[in-house]
mmCIF file of C-alpha atoms in Angstrom:
data_model
loop_
_atom_site.group_PDB
_atom_site.id
_atom_site.type_symbol
_atom_site.label_atom_id
_atom_site.label_comp_id
_atom_site.label_asym_id
_atom_site.label_seq_id
_atom_site.Cartn_x
_atom_site.Cartn_y
_atom_site.Cartn_z
ATOM 1 C CA MET A 262 22.998 -13.879 18.380
ATOM 2 C CA THR A 263 24.507 -12.266 21.450
ATOM 3 C CA ALA A 264 22.399 -9.414 22.806
ATOM 4 C CA ARG A 265 23.925 -5.961 22.313
ATOM 5 C CA SER A 266 22.950 -2.537 23.539
ATOM 6 C CA PRO A 267 21.120 -0.209 21.112
ATOM 7 C CA GLN A 268 24.025 2.253 21.249
ATOM 8 C CA ALA A 269 26.531 -0.420 20.198
ATOM 9 C CA VAL A 270 24.289 -1.590 17.362
ATOM 10 C CA LEU A 271 23.783 2.003 16.188
ATOM 11 C CA GLY A 272 27.551 2.585 16.186
ATOM 12 C CA LEU A 273 28.204 -0.583 14.190
ATOM 13 C CA VAL A 274 25.458 0.294 11.707
ATOM 14 C CA VAL A 275 26.907 3.769 11.171
ATOM 15 C CA ALA A 276 30.402 2.308 10.708
ATOM 16 C CA SER A 277 29.109 -0.226 8.163
ATOM 17 C CA VAL A 278 27.215 2.432 6.223
ATOM 18 C CA LEU A 279 30.320 4.634 6.111
ATOM 19 C CA VAL A 280 32.428 1.761 4.764
ATOM 20 C CA ALA A 281 29.775 1.026 2.147
ATOM 21 C CA ALA A 282 29.586 4.709 1.189
ATOM 22 C CA ILE A 283 33.366 4.822 0.710
ATOM 23 C CA PHE A 284 33.136 1.756 -1.517
ATOM 24 C CA ILE A 285 30.498 3.277 -3.757
ATOM 25 C CA ALA A 286 32.248 6.682 -3.723
ATOM 26 C CA SER A 287 35.410 5.026 -5.020
ATOM 27 C CA ARG A 288 33.605 4.739 -8.366
ATOM 28 C CA ALA A 289 32.645 1.117 -8.227
ATOM 29 C CA TYR A 290 32.461 0.778 -11.996
ATOM 30 C CA SER A 291 36.264 1.064 -12.203
ATOM 31 C CA VAL A 292 36.666 -1.465 -9.382
ATOM 32 C CA SER A 293 34.282 -3.851 -11.130
ATOM 33 C CA THR A 294 36.816 -4.420 -13.912
ATOM 34 C CA SER A 295 39.417 -5.610 -11.414
ATOM 35 C CA GLY A 296 39.471 -8.721 -9.293
ATOM 36 C CA LEU A 297 38.737 -6.710 -6.138
ATOM 37 C CA PHE A 298 35.068 -6.141 -6.871
ATOM 38 C CA LEU A 299 33.729 -9.551 -5.886
ATOM 39 C CA PRO A 300 35.532 -9.756 -2.486
ATOM 40 C CA LEU A 301 34.532 -6.172 -1.652
ATOM 41 C CA PHE A 302 30.953 -6.803 -2.746
ATOM 42 C CA LEU A 303 30.695 -9.938 -0.605
ATOM 43 C CA GLY A 304 32.153 -7.990 2.321
ATOM 44 C CA VAL A 305 29.459 -5.326 2.023
ATOM 45 C CA VAL A 306 26.787 -8.031 1.740
ATOM 46 C CA PHE A 307 28.099 -9.558 4.970
ATOM 47 C CA MET A 308 27.962 -6.156 6.697
ATOM 48 C CA ALA A 309 24.394 -5.595 5.464
ATOM 49 C CA VAL A 310 23.159 -8.967 6.725
ATOM 50 C CA TRP A 311 24.958 -8.552 10.036
ATOM 51 C CA THR A 312 23.581 -5.049 10.737
ATOM 52 C CA VAL A 313 19.997 -6.029 9.858
ATOM 53 C CA ARG A 314 20.219 -9.093 12.113
ATOM 54 C CA ALA A 315 21.651 -6.984 14.931
ATOM 55 C CA CYS A 316 18.779 -4.483 14.678
ATOM 56 C CA ALA A 317 16.186 -7.257 14.435
ATOM 57 C CA ALA A 318 17.564 -8.807 17.649
ATOM 58 C CA LEU A 319 16.872 -5.631 19.647
ATOM 59 C CA ASP A 320 13.855 -6.012 21.942
ATOM 60 C CA GLY A 321 11.761 -3.654 23.994
ATOM 61 C CA ARG A 322 10.452 -0.904 21.696
ATOM 62 C CA PRO A 323 8.156 -0.998 18.639
ATOM 63 C CA ALA A 324 10.400 1.647 17.043
ATOM 64 C CA TYR A 325 13.150 -0.953 16.654
ATOM 65 C CA GLY A 326 10.938 -2.800 14.174
ATOM 66 C CA LEU A 327 10.636 0.342 12.062
ATOM 67 C CA VAL A 328 14.399 0.904 12.296
ATOM 68 C CA THR A 329 15.034 -2.655 11.097
ATOM 69 C CA ALA A 330 12.643 -2.278 8.163
ATOM 70 C CA GLY A 331 14.152 1.113 7.260
ATOM 71 C CA LEU A 332 17.692 -0.241 7.415
ATOM 72 C CA PHE A 333 16.719 -3.209 5.237
ATOM 73 C CA GLY A 334 15.209 -0.836 2.672
ATOM 74 C CA LEU A 335 18.294 1.396 2.706
ATOM 75 C CA TRP A 336 20.578 -1.585 2.079
ATOM 76 C CA LEU A 337 18.402 -2.638 -0.869
ATOM 77 C CA LEU A 338 18.686 0.865 -2.339
ATOM 78 C CA TYR A 339 22.406 0.804 -1.724
ATOM 79 C CA PHE A 340 22.946 -2.451 -3.638
ATOM 80 C CA TRP A 341 20.683 -1.147 -6.417
ATOM 81 C CA GLN A 342 22.866 1.948 -6.727
ATOM 82 C CA LEU A 343 26.088 -0.084 -6.424
ATOM 83 C CA LEU A 344 25.257 -2.659 -9.106
ATOM 84 C CA VAL A 345 23.843 -0.084 -11.547
ATOM 85 C CA THR A 346 27.001 2.013 -11.131
ATOM 86 C CA ALA A 347 29.415 -0.927 -11.259
ATOM 87 C CA TYR A 348 27.973 -2.444 -14.429
ATOM 88 C CA ASP A 349 27.066 0.914 -16.031
ATOM 89 C CA VAL A 350 23.440 -0.084 -16.649
ATOM 90 C CA PRO A 351 21.725 2.344 -19.106
ATOM 91 C CA ARG A 352 19.260 4.636 -17.372
ATOM 92 C CA VAL A 353 16.580 3.656 -19.888
ATOM 93 C CA LEU A 354 16.698 0.090 -18.601
ATOM 94 C CA LEU A 355 17.120 0.831 -14.900
ATOM 95 C CA PRO A 356 17.997 4.281 -13.521
ATOM 96 C CA SER A 357 19.906 4.467 -10.268
ATOM 97 C CA PRO A 358 18.174 5.608 -7.053
ATOM 98 C CA LEU A 359 20.202 8.833 -7.086
ATOM 99 C CA LEU A 360 18.939 9.672 -10.593
ATOM 100 C CA ILE A 361 15.381 8.950 -9.494
ATOM 101 C CA VAL A 362 15.731 11.229 -6.467
ATOM 102 C CA GLN A 363 17.223 13.937 -8.696
ATOM 103 C CA ALA A 364 14.338 13.615 -11.172
ATOM 104 C CA MET A 365 11.816 13.787 -8.325
ATOM 105 C CA GLY A 366 13.459 16.972 -7.076
ATOM 106 C CA GLU A 367 13.462 18.600 -10.516
ATOM 107 C CA GLY A 368 9.901 17.471 -11.289
ATOM 108 C CA GLY A 369 8.504 18.079 -7.813
ATOM 109 C CA ALA A 370 5.819 20.493 -9.004
ATOM 110 C CA LEU A 371 4.658 18.067 -11.710
ATOM 111 C CA LEU A 372 4.529 15.136 -9.289
ATOM 112 C CA TRP A 373 2.606 17.192 -6.739
ATOM 113 C CA GLY A 374 0.011 18.054 -9.389
ATOM 114 C CA ASP A 375 -0.166 14.370 -10.335
ATOM 115 C CA PHE A 376 -0.607 13.420 -6.670
ATOM 116 C CA VAL A 377 -3.490 15.871 -6.255
ATOM 117 C CA GLN A 378 -5.176 14.686 -9.460
ATOM 118 C CA THR A 379 -4.818 10.951 -8.868
ATOM 119 C CA VAL A 380 -4.797 10.476 -5.100
ATOM 120 C CA LEU A 381 -6.720 13.383 -3.577
ATOM 121 C CA LYS A 382 -9.377 13.562 -6.301
ATOM 122 C CA SER A 383 -9.760 10.186 -8.020
ATOM 123 C CA VAL A 384 -8.633 7.667 -5.397
ATOM 124 C CA LEU A 385 -9.958 9.324 -2.248
ATOM 125 C CA SER A 386 -13.413 10.119 -3.636
ATOM 126 C CA GLY A 387 -13.758 6.727 -5.348
ATOM 127 C CA TRP A 388 -12.513 4.838 -2.278
ATOM 128 C CA VAL A 389 -14.957 6.600 0.057
ATOM 129 C CA LEU A 390 -17.913 6.127 -2.314
ATOM 130 C CA GLY A 391 -17.071 2.500 -3.161
ATOM 131 C CA CYS A 392 -16.474 1.415 0.434
ATOM 132 C CA GLY A 393 -19.495 3.347 1.700
ATOM 133 C CA LEU A 394 -21.745 1.849 -0.958
ATOM 134 C CA GLY A 395 -20.462 -1.671 -0.283
ATOM 135 C CA PHE A 396 -21.062 -1.246 3.465
ATOM 136 C CA ALA A 397 -24.591 0.122 2.970
ATOM 137 C CA VAL A 398 -25.563 -2.668 0.569
ATOM 138 C CA ALA A 399 -24.146 -5.285 2.973
ATOM 139 C CA VAL A 400 -26.297 -3.969 5.819
ATOM 140 C CA ALA A 401 -29.324 -3.885 3.498
ATOM 141 C CA ILE A 402 -28.727 -7.484 2.444
ATOM 142 C CA ASP A 403 -28.310 -8.516 6.078
ATOM 143 C CA ARG A 404 -31.524 -6.745 7.065
ATOM 144 C CA LEU A 405 -33.534 -8.000 4.072
ATOM 145 C CA PRO A 406 -32.441 -11.611 3.407
ATOM 146 C CA PHE A 407 -34.349 -11.867 0.123
ATOM 147 C CA LEU A 408 -31.795 -9.474 -1.366
ATOM 148 C CA GLN A 409 -29.112 -12.153 -0.931
ATOM 149 C CA ARG A 410 -30.656 -14.079 -3.816
ATOM 150 C CA GLY A 411 -31.269 -11.091 -6.055
ATOM 151 C CA LEU A 412 -28.686 -8.430 -5.326
ATOM 152 C CA LEU A 413 -25.666 -10.446 -4.188
ATOM 153 C CA PRO A 414 -25.151 -12.351 -7.477
ATOM 154 C CA ILE A 415 -25.432 -9.094 -9.420
ATOM 155 C CA ALA A 416 -22.971 -7.405 -7.059
ATOM 156 C CA SER A 417 -20.505 -10.249 -7.562
ATOM 157 C CA LEU A 418 -20.476 -9.431 -11.275
ATOM 158 C CA THR A 419 -18.751 -6.135 -10.459
ATOM 159 C CA SER A 420 -15.700 -8.063 -9.271
ATOM 160 C CA THR A 421 -15.375 -9.856 -12.604
ATOM 161 C CA VAL A 422 -15.619 -6.820 -14.883
ATOM 162 C CA PRO A 423 -12.180 -6.339 -16.524
ATOM 163 C CA LEU A 424 -10.602 -2.989 -15.735
ATOM 164 C CA VAL A 425 -9.237 -2.506 -19.261
ATOM 165 C CA GLY A 426 -12.780 -2.939 -20.578
ATOM 166 C CA VAL A 427 -14.616 -0.622 -18.230
ATOM 167 C CA ALA A 428 -12.033 2.208 -18.101
ATOM 168 C CA PRO A 429 -12.661 3.457 -21.684
ATOM 169 C CA ILE A 430 -16.413 3.270 -21.073
ATOM 170 C CA ALA A 431 -16.050 5.327 -17.891
ATOM 171 C CA VAL A 432 -14.100 7.940 -19.853
ATOM 172 C CA MET A 433 -16.906 8.124 -22.430
ATOM 173 C CA TRP A 434 -19.563 8.489 -19.733
ATOM 174 C CA PHE A 435 -17.845 10.826 -17.261
ATOM 175 C CA GLY A 436 -15.217 12.609 -19.351
ATOM 176 C CA PHE A 437 -11.427 12.734 -19.222
ATOM 177 C CA ASP A 438 -11.133 14.348 -15.795
ATOM 178 C CA TRP A 439 -11.032 12.646 -12.382
ATOM 179 C CA PRO A 440 -14.760 11.606 -12.129
ATOM 180 C CA SER A 441 -14.228 8.823 -14.692
ATOM 181 C CA LYS A 442 -11.291 7.457 -12.664
ATOM 182 C CA ALA A 443 -13.307 7.720 -9.450
ATOM 183 C CA ALA A 444 -16.067 5.696 -11.121
ATOM 184 C CA VAL A 445 -13.570 2.919 -11.909
ATOM 185 C CA VAL A 446 -12.349 2.992 -8.301
ATOM 186 C CA VAL A 447 -15.933 2.714 -7.030
ATOM 187 C CA LEU A 448 -16.438 -0.380 -9.168
ATOM 188 C CA MET A 449 -13.212 -1.978 -7.910
ATOM 189 C CA THR A 450 -13.752 -1.296 -4.203
ATOM 190 C CA PHE A 451 -17.482 -2.035 -3.933
ATOM 191 C CA PHE A 452 -17.472 -5.841 -3.919
ATOM 192 C CA PRO A 453 -14.544 -6.449 -1.477
ATOM 193 C CA MET A 454 -16.237 -4.208 1.092
ATOM 194 C CA LEU A 455 -19.616 -5.881 0.508
ATOM 195 C CA VAL A 456 -18.302 -9.420 0.994
ATOM 196 C CA SER A 457 -16.102 -8.556 3.982
ATOM 197 C CA THR A 458 -18.878 -6.684 5.787
ATOM 198 C CA LEU A 459 -21.309 -9.560 5.274
ATOM 199 C CA ALA A 460 -18.745 -12.019 6.638
ATOM 200 C CA GLY A 461 -18.064 -9.719 9.589
ATOM 201 C CA LEU A 462 -21.753 -9.351 10.450
ATOM 202 C CA LYS A 463 -21.989 -13.138 10.695
ATOM 203 C CA ALA A 464 -18.946 -13.355 12.964
ATOM 204 C CA ALA A 465 -20.767 -12.427 16.188
ATOM 205 C CA GLY A 466 -21.083 -15.380 18.560
ATOM 206 C CA ARG A 467 -24.367 -17.198 18.900
ATOM 207 C CA LEU A 468 -24.391 -16.931 22.677
ATOM 208 C CA GLU A 469 -23.925 -13.171 22.560
ATOM 209 C CA ARG A 470 -26.721 -12.819 20.017
ATOM 210 C CA GLU A 471 -29.051 -14.915 22.132
ATOM 211 C CA LEU A 472 -28.139 -12.803 25.158
ATOM 212 C CA MET A 473 -29.063 -9.633 23.249
ATOM 213 C CA HIS A 474 -32.315 -11.289 22.192
ATOM 214 C CA SER A 475 -33.097 -12.258 25.792
ATOM 215 C CA TYR A 476 -32.844 -8.573 26.725
ATOM 216 C CA ALA A 477 -35.401 -7.784 23.985
ATOM 217 C CA ALA A 478 -32.838 -5.976 21.845
ATOM 218 C CA GLY A 479 -34.089 -5.193 18.351
ATOM 219 C CA TYR A 480 -32.232 -5.631 15.064
ATOM 220 C CA TRP A 481 -30.606 -2.207 15.061
ATOM 221 C CA GLN A 482 -29.643 -2.411 18.743
ATOM 222 C CA THR A 483 -28.005 -5.788 18.124
ATOM 223 C CA LEU A 484 -26.349 -4.453 14.997
ATOM 224 C CA LEU A 485 -24.857 -1.386 16.692
ATOM 225 C CA GLY A 486 -24.069 -2.986 20.032
ATOM 226 C CA LEU A 487 -22.752 -6.387 19.005
ATOM 227 C CA ARG A 488 -22.510 -7.249 15.330
ATOM 228 C CA LEU A 489 -20.809 -4.143 13.936
ATOM 229 C CA PRO A 490 -18.103 -4.164 16.641
ATOM 230 C CA SER A 491 -17.487 -7.843 15.869
ATOM 231 C CA ALA A 492 -17.261 -6.987 12.171
ATOM 232 C CA LEU A 493 -14.656 -4.223 12.614
ATOM 233 C CA PRO A 494 -11.605 -6.413 11.794
ATOM 234 C CA PHE A 495 -13.329 -7.578 8.578
ATOM 235 C CA ILE A 496 -14.268 -4.011 7.626
ATOM 236 C CA PHE A 497 -10.759 -2.720 8.252
ATOM 237 C CA GLY A 498 -9.382 -5.641 6.238
ATOM 238 C CA ALA A 499 -11.498 -4.562 3.269
ATOM 239 C CA LEU A 500 -10.481 -0.927 3.727
ATOM 240 C CA LYS A 501 -6.796 -1.903 3.631
ATOM 241 C CA VAL A 502 -7.188 -4.076 0.534
ATOM 242 C CA ASN A 503 -9.258 -1.401 -1.196
ATOM 243 C CA ALA A 504 -6.646 1.290 -0.446
ATOM 244 C CA THR A 505 -4.157 -0.411 -2.761
ATOM 245 C CA LEU A 506 -6.798 -1.551 -5.258
ATOM 246 C CA ALA A 507 -8.092 2.006 -5.607
ATOM 247 C CA LEU A 508 -4.638 3.376 -6.355
ATOM 248 C CA ILE A 509 -3.948 0.718 -8.980
ATOM 249 C CA GLY A 510 -7.355 1.224 -10.592
ATOM 250 C CA ALA A 511 -7.018 5.007 -10.838
ATOM 251 C CA ILE A 512 -3.505 4.820 -12.330
ATOM 252 C CA VAL A 513 -4.481 2.208 -14.914
ATOM 253 C CA ALA A 514 -7.646 4.146 -15.809
ATOM 254 C CA GLU A 515 -5.546 7.215 -16.588
ATOM 255 C CA PHE A 516 -3.853 5.264 -19.381
ATOM 256 C CA PHE A 517 -7.167 5.318 -21.273
ATOM 257 C CA GLY A 518 -7.696 9.071 -21.200
ATOM 258 C CA SER A 519 -6.638 11.814 -18.862
ATOM 259 C CA PRO A 520 -6.052 15.562 -18.711
ATOM 260 C CA THR A 521 -2.455 16.719 -18.489
ATOM 261 C CA ALA A 522 -1.976 15.530 -14.919
ATOM 262 C CA GLY A 523 -2.067 12.288 -12.969
ATOM 263 C CA LEU A 524 0.387 9.561 -11.995
ATOM 264 C CA GLY A 525 -0.813 7.246 -14.762
ATOM 265 C CA PHE A 526 -0.638 10.066 -17.308
ATOM 266 C CA ARG A 527 2.910 10.929 -16.137
ATOM 267 C CA ILE A 528 4.085 7.317 -16.382
ATOM 268 C CA SER A 529 2.711 6.860 -19.904
ATOM 269 C CA THR A 530 3.954 10.179 -21.323
ATOM 270 C CA GLU A 531 7.404 10.132 -19.728
ATOM 271 C CA ALA A 532 7.929 6.496 -20.748
ATOM 272 C CA ALA A 533 7.206 7.518 -24.338
ATOM 273 C CA LYS A 534 9.943 10.173 -23.996
ATOM 274 C CA MET A 535 12.366 7.603 -22.476
ATOM 275 C CA HIS A 536 12.605 9.813 -19.375
ATOM 276 C CA MET A 537 12.702 6.799 -17.089
ATOM 277 C CA PRO A 538 13.949 8.480 -13.874
ATOM 278 C CA LEU A 539 10.729 10.536 -13.707
ATOM 279 C CA VAL A 540 8.693 7.428 -14.542
ATOM 280 C CA TRP A 541 10.283 5.692 -11.562
ATOM 281 C CA GLY A 542 9.682 8.862 -9.534
ATOM 282 C CA ALA A 543 5.938 8.605 -10.225
ATOM 283 C CA ILE A 544 6.070 4.915 -9.273
ATOM 284 C CA VAL A 545 7.824 5.804 -6.007
ATOM 285 C CA VAL A 546 5.128 8.397 -5.207
ATOM 286 C CA ALA A 547 2.408 5.793 -5.830
ATOM 287 C CA ALA A 548 4.182 3.139 -3.758
ATOM 288 C CA LEU A 549 4.798 5.496 -0.830
ATOM 289 C CA THR A 550 1.178 6.688 -0.946
ATOM 290 C CA GLY A 551 -0.143 3.133 -0.854
ATOM 291 C CA SER A 552 2.190 2.176 1.999
ATOM 292 C CA LEU A 553 1.288 5.246 4.070
ATOM 293 C CA ALA A 554 -2.434 4.677 3.529
ATOM 294 C CA TYR A 555 -2.069 1.045 4.613
ATOM 295 C CA ALA A 556 -0.061 2.030 7.698
ATOM 296 C CA LEU A 557 -2.639 4.684 8.638
ATOM 297 C CA LEU A 558 -5.473 2.160 8.406
ATOM 298 C CA VAL A 559 -3.519 -0.320 10.543
ATOM 299 C CA GLN A 560 -3.149 2.320 13.238
ATOM 300 C CA LEU A 561 -6.855 3.175 13.040
ATOM 301 C CA GLU A 562 -7.713 -0.516 13.355
ATOM 302 C CA ARG A 563 -5.553 -0.818 16.474
ATOM 303 C CA ARG A 564 -7.271 2.237 17.931
ATOM 304 C CA PHE A 565 -10.886 1.274 17.231
ATOM 305 C CA ALA A 566 -10.668 -2.546 17.421
ATOM 306 C CA PHE A 567 -7.982 -2.888 20.111
ATOM 307 C CA TRP A 568 -10.165 -5.208 22.132
ATOM 308 C CA HIS A 569 -10.573 -7.823 19.370
ATOM 309 C CA PRO A 570 -8.408 -10.971 19.759
ATOM 310 C CA SER A 571 -7.160 -10.709 16.161
ATOM 311 C CA VAL A 572 -5.764 -7.224 16.896
ATOM 312 C CA ARG A 573 -4.504 -7.914 20.440
ATOM 313 C CA SER A 574 -2.441 -10.867 19.239
ATOM 314 C CA ARG A 575 -0.323 -8.709 16.866
#
């Protein structure tokens, strides 16, 4: 593709979006009954592919990558809205993005209460406790090798416990409020952090360890000065995986008992009422939360493990 200036690409993107907006504003469902729909649809698809490729070809700034991803997401939403409108899909089966945004605006207070209940209380507390416990047990196993034969097999059992089996038990033990969901999150995030930290502690090079030993460095000095820094990419990998696991676990656990708030509670109750736009609104809140948490952890990894080859190569 021929290189273009960012200003030219921006102008072409704006022009393409305006043409697409006119197409969808012309009430596409009436056009869909005529023979014009398919040629117009293919024309918009061509514009979408061309604009995304033009943005992806821009070099020089990391922000261009975000612009390309955002434009790709906007085109996906556009075609979702276009096809749902053109073929008059019932909102119970698949609401349009505009209906979902409208439902999120009308139910903003409810969704904020659900966000506080699920994310700030259940997920955050469970994620911190589960990851912290997994890290502490990994260091204990590394320091006391006999625990590898006794504690590690038992810890691995936590990764095989089915969520649908343990969630009702957690509700019976800790009640309907957020502590029972946090307990499920602790169970789901413990083992990934344990295994990743153990693998990271073994990743330090033999020569570096022997050099530390030659300087009479003890276990804790070697751990803090060499092995934990080498394990940072593994630890951040577990934190990123656990961020999404924790959100899924808390939402599913709320299906088995919850007070009158929570993303899982909202999805189950609104689905029973066939109020699907708000159901999709709760799903959007969960998806955005998981994506933002993942992006935040990626930035923290680049800040604290910038020197590691696995991070420098990105």
